[in-house]
Amino acid sequence: GSFEKGVDYIGDLNSFELSFTRHLAVSKRFGPYKLSLHSGSDKFSVYPIASRVAGSLVHLKTAGTSYLEALRAIAQLNPRLFREVVAFAVERYSSDRATYHVSAEISKMPSVAALPDDQLAGLLDDFHGREVLHVTFGSVLNHATFRKPFFATLRDGGEVYYGMLERHFNKHL
């Protein structure tokens, strides 16, 4: 199977369970060590398997998708900034994706220009839009044009942002 960034597991769940069970046997033999689901955030289809098979010996990192929830808040609180971030991410994707295992295609993303403000956050539910925005986070956050307004929007809209993070983490738990 495939663990791509910010989207659910792509592959056969029975094969995943068999492989995961074998990895657990190795971790118990030489540990016990936790099994880390690298790029494991939003892999909702494998969580029940991992929990049933390994219990507390599972580590899950969700930092990257926390950024996506920040973008979801920005889409609601500052649609103009969100549109600018998306345009920049589309420009950066071909180079930024080089260090990630992803299969999103810009041509398959919904057009942000065609979306009304109240539907912008839906781009984060689209496979292609989600991966493009996920892997370009470093370029966005390091760009002087975006950094200050990005964090100011989150600070000013803290209640909205924290609500989205809470919902996101609860889905994972």
PDB file of C-alpha atoms in Angstrom:
ATOM      1  CA  GLY A   1       0.000   0.000   0.000  1.00  0.00           C
ATOM      2  CA  SER A   2       0.880   3.648   0.033  1.00  0.00           C
ATOM      3  CA  PHE A   3       1.115   6.197   2.835  1.00  0.00           C
ATOM      4  CA  GLU A   4       0.856   9.500   0.995  1.00  0.00           C
ATOM      5  CA  LYS A   5       0.769  12.844   2.765  1.00  0.00           C
ATOM      6  CA  GLY A   6      -2.467  14.008   4.358  1.00  0.00           C
ATOM      7  CA  VAL A   7      -4.808  11.482   2.737  1.00  0.00           C
ATOM      8  CA  ASP A   8      -6.125   8.056   3.711  1.00  0.00           C
ATOM      9  CA  TYR A   9      -4.168   4.853   3.114  1.00  0.00           C
ATOM     10  CA  ILE A  10      -4.136   3.699  -0.499  1.00  0.00           C
ATOM     11  CA  GLY A  11      -4.016  -0.068  -0.715  1.00  0.00           C
ATOM     12  CA  ASP A  12      -5.419  -3.394   0.414  1.00  0.00           C
ATOM     13  CA  LEU A  13      -6.306  -3.349   4.113  1.00  0.00           C
ATOM     14  CA  ASN A  14      -5.890  -7.116   4.529  1.00  0.00           C
ATOM     15  CA  SER A  15      -2.329  -6.911   3.182  1.00  0.00           C
ATOM     16  CA  PHE A  16      -1.671  -3.950   5.477  1.00  0.00           C
ATOM     17  CA  GLU A  17      -2.864  -5.926   8.499  1.00  0.00           C
ATOM     18  CA  LEU A  18      -0.662  -8.894   7.637  1.00  0.00           C
ATOM     19  CA  SER A  19       2.391  -6.675   7.190  1.00  0.00           C
ATOM     20  CA  PHE A  20       1.621  -4.643  10.312  1.00  0.00           C
ATOM     21  CA  THR A  21       1.278  -7.841  12.365  1.00  0.00           C
ATOM     22  CA  ARG A  22       4.710  -8.972  11.158  1.00  0.00           C
ATOM     23  CA  HIS A  23       6.238  -5.604  12.027  1.00  0.00           C
ATOM     24  CA  LEU A  24       4.693  -5.829  15.485  1.00  0.00           C
ATOM     25  CA  ALA A  25       6.305  -9.239  16.019  1.00  0.00           C
ATOM     26  CA  VAL A  26       9.703  -7.722  15.216  1.00  0.00           C
ATOM     27  CA  SER A  27       9.093  -4.730  17.494  1.00  0.00           C
ATOM     28  CA  LYS A  28       8.128  -7.025  20.382  1.00  0.00           C
ATOM     29  CA  ARG A  29      11.085  -9.348  19.802  1.00  0.00           C
ATOM     30  CA  PHE A  30      13.663  -6.545  19.909  1.00  0.00           C
ATOM     31  CA  GLY A  31      11.829  -4.027  22.081  1.00  0.00           C
ATOM     32  CA  PRO A  32       9.100  -3.562  22.679  1.00  0.00           C
ATOM     33  CA  TYR A  33       9.201  -0.594  20.330  1.00  0.00           C
ATOM     34  CA  LYS A  34       6.327   1.506  19.099  1.00  0.00           C
ATOM     35  CA  LEU A  35       5.376   1.192  15.466  1.00  0.00           C
ATOM     36  CA  SER A  36       5.278   4.627  13.912  1.00  0.00           C
ATOM     37  CA  LEU A  37       2.766   5.242  11.175  1.00  0.00           C
ATOM     38  CA  HIS A  38       4.936   7.714   9.308  1.00  0.00           C
ATOM     39  CA  SER A  39       2.724   9.988   7.248  1.00  0.00           C
ATOM     40  CA  GLY A  40       0.023   8.370   9.331  1.00  0.00           C
ATOM     41  CA  SER A  41      -2.273  11.335   9.824  1.00  0.00           C
ATOM     42  CA  ASP A  42      -5.669  10.944   8.214  1.00  0.00           C
ATOM     43  CA  LYS A  43      -5.138   7.224   7.604  1.00  0.00           C
ATOM     44  CA  PHE A  44      -8.543   6.552   9.151  1.00  0.00           C
ATOM     45  CA  SER A  45      -8.965   3.181   7.427  1.00  0.00           C
ATOM     46  CA  VAL A  46      -5.867   1.697   9.144  1.00  0.00           C
ATOM     47  CA  TYR A  47      -6.409   3.074  12.667  1.00  0.00           C
ATOM     48  CA  PRO A  48      -8.809   0.309  13.748  1.00  0.00           C
ATOM     49  CA  ILE A  49      -6.365  -2.314  12.487  1.00  0.00           C
ATOM     50  CA  ALA A  50      -3.355  -0.695  14.157  1.00  0.00           C
ATOM     51  CA  SER A  51      -5.246  -0.303  17.424  1.00  0.00           C
ATOM     52  CA  ARG A  52      -6.555  -3.866  17.432  1.00  0.00           C
ATOM     53  CA  VAL A  53      -3.206  -5.405  16.444  1.00  0.00           C
ATOM     54  CA  ALA A  54      -0.721  -3.262  18.397  1.00  0.00           C
ATOM     55  CA  GLY A  55      -2.718  -1.394  21.040  1.00  0.00           C
ATOM     56  CA  SER A  56      -0.497   1.118  22.816  1.00  0.00           C
ATOM     57  CA  LEU A  57       2.532   0.256  20.677  1.00  0.00           C
ATOM     58  CA  VAL A  58       1.442   2.675  17.940  1.00  0.00           C
ATOM     59  CA  HIS A  59       2.864   6.158  17.345  1.00  0.00           C
ATOM     60  CA  LEU A  60       0.964   8.602  15.172  1.00  0.00           C
ATOM     61  CA  LYS A  61       2.228  12.003  13.999  1.00  0.00           C
ATOM     62  CA  THR A  62      -0.384  14.528  12.889  1.00  0.00           C
ATOM     63  CA  ALA A  63       1.642  17.757  12.570  1.00  0.00           C
ATOM     64  CA  GLY A  64       1.271  18.100   8.810  1.00  0.00           C
ATOM     65  CA  THR A  65      -2.474  17.827   8.856  1.00  0.00           C
ATOM     66  CA  SER A  66      -2.633  20.321  11.720  1.00  0.00           C
ATOM     67  CA  TYR A  67      -1.271  22.792   9.181  1.00  0.00           C
ATOM     68  CA  LEU A  68      -4.100  21.825   6.845  1.00  0.00           C
ATOM     69  CA  GLU A  69      -6.590  22.585   9.619  1.00  0.00           C
ATOM     70  CA  ALA A  70      -4.933  25.988   9.989  1.00  0.00           C
ATOM     71  CA  LEU A  71      -5.588  26.495   6.281  1.00  0.00           C
ATOM     72  CA  ARG A  72      -9.189  25.409   6.799  1.00  0.00           C
ATOM     73  CA  ALA A  73      -9.549  28.138   9.417  1.00  0.00           C
ATOM     74  CA  ILE A  74      -7.897  30.679   7.105  1.00  0.00           C
ATOM     75  CA  ALA A  75     -10.293  29.718   4.299  1.00  0.00           C
ATOM     76  CA  GLN A  76     -13.138  30.680   6.594  1.00  0.00           C
ATOM     77  CA  LEU A  77     -11.561  33.705   8.290  1.00  0.00           C
ATOM     78  CA  ASN A  78      -9.535  35.245   5.452  1.00  0.00           C
ATOM     79  CA  PRO A  79     -10.640  33.920   2.036  1.00  0.00           C
ATOM     80  CA  ARG A  80      -8.400  36.353   0.129  1.00  0.00           C
ATOM     81  CA  LEU A  81      -5.300  35.058   1.930  1.00  0.00           C
ATOM     82  CA  PHE A  82      -6.400  31.458   1.380  1.00  0.00           C
ATOM     83  CA  ARG A  83      -6.755  32.061  -2.357  1.00  0.00           C
ATOM     84  CA  GLU A  84      -3.262  33.604  -2.463  1.00  0.00           C
ATOM     85  CA  VAL A  85      -1.793  30.654  -0.566  1.00  0.00           C
ATOM     86  CA  VAL A  86      -3.434  28.189  -2.955  1.00  0.00           C
ATOM     87  CA  ALA A  87      -2.096  30.049  -6.013  1.00  0.00           C
ATOM     88  CA  PHE A  88       1.398  30.062  -4.519  1.00  0.00           C
ATOM     89  CA  ALA A  89       1.143  26.365  -3.559  1.00  0.00           C
ATOM     90  CA  VAL A  90       0.179  25.471  -7.123  1.00  0.00           C
ATOM     91  CA  GLU A  91       3.301  27.319  -8.360  1.00  0.00           C
ATOM     92  CA  ARG A  92       5.551  25.538  -5.838  1.00  0.00           C
ATOM     93  CA  TYR A  93       4.098  22.042  -6.058  1.00  0.00           C
ATOM     94  CA  SER A  94       6.273  20.676  -8.853  1.00  0.00           C
ATOM     95  CA  SER A  95       9.458  21.447  -6.922  1.00  0.00           C
ATOM     96  CA  ASP A  96       8.210  20.918  -3.360  1.00  0.00           C
ATOM     97  CA  ARG A  97       6.780  17.489  -4.109  1.00  0.00           C
ATOM     98  CA  ALA A  98      10.257  16.128  -4.914  1.00  0.00           C
ATOM     99  CA  THR A  99      10.889  15.212  -1.273  1.00  0.00           C
ATOM    100  CA  TYR A 100       7.496  13.548  -0.721  1.00  0.00           C
ATOM    101  CA  HIS A 101       5.709  10.407  -1.837  1.00  0.00           C
ATOM    102  CA  VAL A 102       2.558  11.916  -3.371  1.00  0.00           C
ATOM    103  CA  SER A 103       0.455  11.446  -6.468  1.00  0.00           C
ATOM    104  CA  ALA A 104      -1.725  14.574  -6.541  1.00  0.00           C
ATOM    105  CA  GLU A 105      -2.113  16.304  -9.879  1.00  0.00           C
ATOM    106  CA  ILE A 106      -2.714  20.038 -10.125  1.00  0.00           C
ATOM    107  CA  SER A 107      -4.866  19.513 -13.202  1.00  0.00           C
ATOM    108  CA  LYS A 108      -7.294  17.468 -11.088  1.00  0.00           C
ATOM    109  CA  MET A 109      -7.690  20.116  -8.357  1.00  0.00           C
ATOM    110  CA  PRO A 110     -10.900  22.107  -8.257  1.00  0.00           C
ATOM    111  CA  SER A 111     -10.351  25.648  -9.502  1.00  0.00           C
ATOM    112  CA  VAL A 112     -10.118  27.925  -6.481  1.00  0.00           C
ATOM    113  CA  ALA A 113     -11.200  30.835  -8.701  1.00  0.00           C
ATOM    114  CA  ALA A 114     -14.495  29.070  -9.385  1.00  0.00           C
ATOM    115  CA  LEU A 115     -15.265  28.468  -5.710  1.00  0.00           C
ATOM    116  CA  PRO A 116     -17.317  30.946  -3.701  1.00  0.00           C
ATOM    117  CA  ASP A 117     -15.754  31.986  -0.392  1.00  0.00           C
ATOM    118  CA  ASP A 118     -18.031  29.744   1.678  1.00  0.00           C
ATOM    119  CA  GLN A 119     -16.847  26.671  -0.275  1.00  0.00           C
ATOM    120  CA  LEU A 120     -13.082  27.294  -0.208  1.00  0.00           C
ATOM    121  CA  ALA A 121     -12.470  24.966   2.733  1.00  0.00           C
ATOM    122  CA  GLY A 122     -13.802  22.118   0.584  1.00  0.00           C
ATOM    123  CA  LEU A 123     -10.519  22.205  -1.308  1.00  0.00           C
ATOM    124  CA  LEU A 124      -8.999  20.615   1.802  1.00  0.00           C
ATOM    125  CA  ASP A 125     -11.333  17.642   1.396  1.00  0.00           C
ATOM    126  CA  ASP A 126     -10.249  17.060  -2.199  1.00  0.00           C
ATOM    127  CA  PHE A 127      -7.444  14.475  -2.603  1.00  0.00           C
ATOM    128  CA  HIS A 128      -5.430  16.573  -5.050  1.00  0.00           C
ATOM    129  CA  GLY A 129      -5.945  19.928  -3.355  1.00  0.00           C
ATOM    130  CA  ARG A 130      -5.118  18.453   0.042  1.00  0.00           C
ATOM    131  CA  GLU A 131      -1.812  16.927  -1.056  1.00  0.00           C
ATOM    132  CA  VAL A 132      -0.743  20.011  -2.994  1.00  0.00           C
ATOM    133  CA  LEU A 133      -1.404  22.223   0.018  1.00  0.00           C
ATOM    134  CA  HIS A 134       0.192  19.731   2.406  1.00  0.00           C
ATOM    135  CA  VAL A 135       3.580  19.382   0.714  1.00  0.00           C
ATOM    136  CA  THR A 136       3.978  23.105   0.035  1.00  0.00           C
ATOM    137  CA  PHE A 137       3.602  24.112   3.695  1.00  0.00           C
ATOM    138  CA  GLY A 138       7.286  24.961   4.108  1.00  0.00           C
ATOM    139  CA  SER A 139       7.336  27.243   1.100  1.00  0.00           C
ATOM    140  CA  VAL A 140       4.177  29.002   2.282  1.00  0.00           C
ATOM    141  CA  LEU A 141       5.290  29.480   5.886  1.00  0.00           C
ATOM    142  CA  ASN A 142       8.769  30.644   4.871  1.00  0.00           C
ATOM    143  CA  HIS A 143       7.461  33.171   2.355  1.00  0.00           C
ATOM    144  CA  ALA A 144       7.488  36.716   3.749  1.00  0.00           C
ATOM    145  CA  THR A 145       4.215  37.576   2.020  1.00  0.00           C
ATOM    146  CA  PHE A 146       2.292  34.879   3.899  1.00  0.00           C
ATOM    147  CA  ARG A 147       3.945  34.319   7.249  1.00  0.00           C
ATOM    148  CA  LYS A 148       2.734  37.374   9.145  1.00  0.00           C
ATOM    149  CA  PRO A 149      -0.888  37.432   7.873  1.00  0.00           C
ATOM    150  CA  PHE A 150      -1.124  33.640   8.220  1.00  0.00           C
ATOM    151  CA  PHE A 151      -0.363  33.669  11.936  1.00  0.00           C
ATOM    152  CA  ALA A 152      -2.235  36.922  12.568  1.00  0.00           C
ATOM    153  CA  THR A 153      -5.373  35.383  11.057  1.00  0.00           C
ATOM    154  CA  LEU A 154      -5.048  32.336  13.296  1.00  0.00           C
ATOM    155  CA  ARG A 155      -4.462  34.459  16.390  1.00  0.00           C
ATOM    156  CA  ASP A 156      -7.400  36.739  15.623  1.00  0.00           C
ATOM    157  CA  GLY A 157      -9.643  33.774  14.840  1.00  0.00           C
ATOM    158  CA  GLY A 158      -8.362  31.554  17.617  1.00  0.00           C
ATOM    159  CA  GLU A 159     -11.765  30.192  18.569  1.00  0.00           C
ATOM    160  CA  VAL A 160     -12.448  29.021  15.013  1.00  0.00           C
ATOM    161  CA  TYR A 161      -8.949  27.591  14.612  1.00  0.00           C
ATOM    162  CA  TYR A 162      -8.925  25.741  17.947  1.00  0.00           C
ATOM    163  CA  GLY A 163     -12.359  24.304  17.211  1.00  0.00           C
ATOM    164  CA  MET A 164     -11.081  22.891  13.939  1.00  0.00           C
ATOM    165  CA  LEU A 165      -7.992  21.438  15.616  1.00  0.00           C
ATOM    166  CA  GLU A 166     -10.095  19.850  18.339  1.00  0.00           C
ATOM    167  CA  ARG A 167     -12.416  18.225  15.798  1.00  0.00           C
ATOM    168  CA  HIS A 168      -9.410  17.059  13.760  1.00  0.00           C
ATOM    169  CA  PHE A 169      -7.601  15.474  16.725  1.00  0.00           C
ATOM    170  CA  ASN A 170     -10.798  13.873  17.998  1.00  0.00           C
ATOM    171  CA  LYS A 171     -11.223  12.159  14.627  1.00  0.00           C
ATOM    172  CA  HIS A 172      -7.742  10.692  15.036  1.00  0.00           C
ATOM    173  CA  LEU A 173      -8.288   9.612  18.622  1.00  0.00           C
TER     174      LEU A 173
END
